Amino acid sequence: MFQASNKINYINHPISIFEFAMGKKNNLHRAIILKSAKYLFDNDTNLEQWKTALNELEKNDLIPTSKNEFNIPVGNNLNTTFGKWIYCVVRVTKPEFMIETGVAHGYSSWIILNAMKKNKKGKLYSVDLPNNDTNAAYNFQKVTPQTGWLVPDELKMQWELHLGDAYQLLPHLINKLNKIDIFFHDSDHSYEHMKFEFNTMYPAIKAGGIILSDDVHKNASFTEFTSQHQLKALRFNKGGCAIIK
């Protein structure tokens, strides 16, 4: 598995490393993402499309989130390489159907839906338990806004939120959609649940489709899954991505 955020890969970008140390992350993130894109998609991908997506992020050319009146920290934000990678993958591959599990505040959903809005195509199907924003890792105030509250109305035309148990809802969505282009795991990060989601969704992902997963560092499920199916995969600090043959 390619370690995209391994410090060894930074050697060729000394200026970007210096800028990163000074708080300017964009150039190092850009270098990591472009190198990762070439690795995962071989040399078949058009890097100009990736650069366009990165330029949109750097210019903040996005529909803003709903107002964060709760002042709650969020997870995969656009200050991280993986957050930017999610946007770029959706923007470049232009999925018709995508499923994510684990919505919480809806920040990742907001990233994905902004990319779909730019693509002028695609629909995101999100699965989570209702009012799951009391996770102590992100919500120290213990307030309970609705699941996905950060997603503004302007982006909801391409979004379908399903509240309930993934063990029931994922098979239902597979039956409804038949095949999808991208699956993103970001729900229960236990070994057993991650393996369930990967194994359940794998047959439903089109050839050339993508599996994304947050928190792959927490257990061996993503590494075992990609190895079992001999998938080309890469890992950022805590996010993973693999391409389906």
Coordinates of C-alpha atoms in Angstrom, one line a residue:
M1 CA 0.0 0.0 0.0
F2 CA 1.3 3.4 -1.0
Q3 CA 1.9 5.6 2.0
A4 CA 1.0 8.9 0.5
S5 CA 1.7 11.0 3.7
N6 CA 4.9 9.1 4.6
K7 CA 7.6 11.6 5.4
I8 CA 10.0 9.9 3.0
N9 CA 7.8 11.2 0.2
Y10 CA 8.4 14.7 1.3
I11 CA 12.1 14.7 0.4
N12 CA 11.5 16.0 -3.1
H13 CA 9.5 19.0 -1.8
P14 CA 11.8 20.9 0.6
I15 CA 10.3 24.3 -0.1
S16 CA 6.8 22.9 0.5
I17 CA 7.9 21.3 3.7
F18 CA 9.3 24.7 4.9
E19 CA 6.0 26.4 4.0
F20 CA 4.1 23.7 5.8
A21 CA 6.1 24.3 8.9
M22 CA 5.2 28.0 8.6
G23 CA 1.5 27.1 8.5
K24 CA 1.1 27.2 4.7
K25 CA -0.2 23.7 3.8
N26 CA -1.5 24.1 0.3
N27 CA 1.6 23.4 -1.8
L28 CA 2.6 20.2 0.2
H29 CA -1.0 19.0 0.1
R30 CA -1.0 19.6 -3.7
A31 CA 2.2 17.7 -4.3
I32 CA 1.0 14.7 -2.2
I33 CA -2.4 14.6 -3.9
L34 CA -1.0 14.8 -7.5
K35 CA 1.5 12.1 -6.7
S36 CA -1.2 9.9 -5.2
A37 CA -3.4 10.4 -8.2
K38 CA -0.7 9.3 -10.6
Y39 CA 0.0 6.3 -8.4
L40 CA -3.7 5.2 -8.0
F41 CA -4.8 5.8 -11.5
D42 CA -1.5 4.9 -13.1
N43 CA -0.7 7.6 -15.7
D44 CA -4.2 7.4 -17.2
T45 CA -5.6 10.3 -15.2
N46 CA -5.5 13.9 -16.5
L47 CA -3.6 15.8 -13.8
E48 CA -5.0 19.1 -15.2
Q49 CA -8.4 18.0 -13.8
W50 CA -6.9 17.4 -10.4
K51 CA -5.1 20.8 -10.5
T52 CA -8.4 22.5 -11.4
A53 CA -10.1 20.8 -8.4
L54 CA -7.2 21.9 -6.1
N55 CA -7.4 25.5 -7.5
E56 CA -11.1 25.5 -6.6
L57 CA -10.3 24.6 -3.0
E58 CA -7.5 27.1 -2.7
K59 CA -9.8 29.9 -4.0
N60 CA -12.6 28.6 -1.7
D61 CA -14.8 28.5 -4.7
L62 CA -17.5 26.5 -2.8
I63 CA -21.0 26.9 -1.6
P64 CA -20.5 27.5 2.2
T65 CA -21.8 25.3 5.0
S66 CA -24.7 26.2 7.0
K67 CA -23.7 28.5 9.8
N68 CA -21.9 26.7 12.6
E69 CA -23.7 28.4 15.4
F70 CA -22.7 25.6 17.8
N71 CA -19.0 26.2 17.3
I72 CA -18.4 22.5 17.0
P73 CA -15.1 21.2 15.6
V74 CA -15.6 18.9 12.6
G75 CA -13.7 15.9 11.2
N76 CA -12.5 15.6 7.5
N77 CA -12.1 19.4 6.9
L78 CA -10.4 21.0 4.0
N79 CA -7.3 21.7 6.0
T80 CA -6.4 18.0 5.7
T81 CA -4.9 16.2 2.8
F82 CA -7.6 13.5 3.0
G83 CA -10.4 16.1 3.0
K84 CA -9.0 17.6 -0.1
W85 CA -8.5 14.2 -1.7
I86 CA -12.2 13.4 -1.2
Y87 CA -13.2 16.5 -3.0
C88 CA -10.8 15.9 -5.9
V89 CA -11.7 12.3 -6.4
V90 CA -15.4 13.2 -6.7
R91 CA -14.6 16.2 -8.9
V92 CA -12.4 14.2 -11.3
T93 CA -14.2 10.8 -11.5
K94 CA -17.6 12.4 -11.6
P95 CA -19.6 9.6 -10.0
E96 CA -23.3 9.0 -10.8
F97 CA -24.0 7.3 -7.5
M98 CA -22.0 7.5 -4.3
I99 CA -22.8 6.1 -0.8
E100 CA -21.3 7.3 2.4
T101 CA -21.8 6.0 5.9
G102 CA -21.3 8.2 9.0
V103 CA -22.6 11.7 8.4
A104 CA -22.5 13.3 11.9
H105 CA -22.3 17.0 11.3
G106 CA -22.2 16.6 7.5
Y107 CA -18.8 18.1 6.7
S108 CA -17.7 15.3 4.5
S109 CA -21.1 15.3 2.9
W110 CA -20.7 19.0 2.2
I111 CA -17.3 18.4 0.6
I112 CA -18.8 15.7 -1.7
L113 CA -21.9 17.6 -2.6
N114 CA -19.9 20.7 -3.6
A115 CA -17.9 18.5 -6.0
M116 CA -21.1 17.0 -7.4
K117 CA -22.6 20.5 -7.8
K118 CA -19.5 21.5 -9.8
N119 CA -19.8 18.3 -11.9
K120 CA -23.5 19.1 -12.6
K121 CA -24.2 15.4 -12.0
G122 CA -24.2 12.7 -9.4
K123 CA -26.2 11.8 -6.3
L124 CA -24.9 11.1 -2.7
Y125 CA -26.8 8.6 -0.6
S126 CA -25.7 9.0 3.1
V127 CA -26.4 6.6 5.9
D128 CA -26.2 7.4 9.6
L129 CA -27.9 7.0 12.9
P130 CA -30.2 10.0 13.8
N131 CA -28.7 12.8 16.0
N132 CA -25.3 11.2 16.0
D133 CA -23.4 14.4 16.7
T134 CA -22.7 13.7 20.4
N135 CA -19.5 11.9 19.6
A136 CA -17.1 13.3 22.3
A137 CA -14.2 13.4 19.8
Y138 CA -16.0 16.3 17.9
N139 CA -18.7 17.6 20.2
F140 CA -17.4 18.7 23.6
Q141 CA -20.5 20.8 24.3
K142 CA -22.8 17.8 24.1
V143 CA -25.3 19.7 21.9
T144 CA -27.5 17.6 19.6
P145 CA -28.2 19.3 16.2
Q146 CA -29.7 17.2 13.5
T147 CA -27.5 14.8 11.5
G148 CA -26.0 16.5 8.5
W149 CA -26.9 20.0 9.8
L150 CA -23.9 21.6 8.1
V151 CA -25.2 20.8 4.6
P152 CA -27.0 23.9 3.2
D153 CA -30.3 23.7 1.3
E154 CA -28.6 24.7 -2.0
L155 CA -26.7 21.4 -2.0
K156 CA -29.5 19.1 -0.9
M157 CA -30.9 18.5 -4.4
Q158 CA -28.2 15.9 -5.0
W159 CA -28.4 14.4 -1.5
E160 CA -30.5 11.6 0.0
L161 CA -30.1 11.1 3.7
H162 CA -31.1 7.8 5.3
L163 CA -31.3 7.6 9.0
G164 CA -31.0 4.1 10.6
D165 CA -28.9 1.0 10.9
A166 CA -26.3 0.4 8.2
Y167 CA -26.8 -3.3 8.5
Q168 CA -30.3 -2.8 7.1
L169 CA -29.9 0.3 5.0
L170 CA -26.8 -0.7 2.9
P171 CA -28.4 -3.8 1.4
H172 CA -31.5 -1.7 0.7
L173 CA -29.5 0.9 -1.2
I174 CA -27.6 -1.8 -3.1
N175 CA -30.9 -3.3 -4.3
K176 CA -32.2 0.2 -5.2
L177 CA -29.1 1.4 -7.1
N178 CA -27.6 -1.9 -8.3
K179 CA -24.1 -0.4 -8.9
I180 CA -22.4 2.6 -7.5
D181 CA -19.2 4.5 -8.4
I182 CA -17.8 5.4 -5.0
F183 CA -18.3 4.1 -1.4
F184 CA -17.0 6.1 1.6
H185 CA -16.9 4.5 5.1
D186 CA -16.9 7.0 8.0
S187 CA -19.2 5.4 10.5
D188 CA -18.5 2.9 13.3
H189 CA -14.7 2.3 13.1
S190 CA -14.6 -1.0 14.9
Y191 CA -12.9 -3.8 13.0
E192 CA -16.0 -5.9 12.7
H193 CA -18.2 -3.0 11.4
M194 CA -15.6 -1.8 8.9
K195 CA -15.2 -5.3 7.5
F196 CA -18.9 -5.6 7.2
E197 CA -19.2 -2.4 5.2
F198 CA -16.3 -3.2 2.9
N199 CA -17.5 -6.7 2.2
T200 CA -21.1 -5.7 1.7
M201 CA -20.3 -2.8 -0.7
Y202 CA -17.5 -4.4 -2.7
P203 CA -19.7 -6.4 -5.1
A204 CA -21.8 -3.2 -5.7
I205 CA -18.9 -1.0 -6.8
K206 CA -18.3 -0.7 -10.6
A207 CA -15.0 -1.6 -12.1
G208 CA -12.8 1.4 -11.9
G209 CA -14.8 2.6 -8.9
I210 CA -13.4 3.9 -5.6
I211 CA -13.5 2.8 -1.9
L212 CA -12.7 5.6 0.5
S213 CA -12.3 5.1 4.3
D214 CA -11.6 7.3 7.2
D215 CA -9.7 6.2 10.3
V216 CA -8.0 3.3 8.6
H217 CA -5.2 3.6 11.3
K218 CA -7.6 2.3 14.0
N219 CA -7.5 -1.4 13.0
A220 CA -6.3 -3.7 10.2
S221 CA -9.6 -4.0 8.4
F222 CA -8.8 -1.7 5.4
T223 CA -5.3 -3.2 4.9
E224 CA -6.7 -6.8 5.1
F225 CA -9.6 -6.0 2.7
T226 CA -7.4 -4.4 0.1
S227 CA -4.9 -7.1 0.3
Q228 CA -7.5 -9.9 0.1
H229 CA -8.9 -8.4 -3.1
Q230 CA -5.5 -7.3 -4.4
L231 CA -6.6 -3.8 -4.8
K232 CA -4.3 -0.9 -5.5
A233 CA -4.5 1.3 -2.4
L234 CA -3.0 4.3 -0.7
R235 CA -3.1 5.7 2.7
F236 CA -2.9 9.3 4.1
N237 CA -2.3 9.9 7.8
K238 CA -5.6 8.3 8.7
G239 CA -7.6 8.1 5.5
G240 CA -7.5 5.3 2.9
C241 CA -8.4 4.9 -0.8
A242 CA -8.5 2.0 -3.1
I243 CA -9.5 1.4 -6.7
I244 CA -11.7 -1.5 -7.9
K245 CA -10.3 -3.5 -10.8

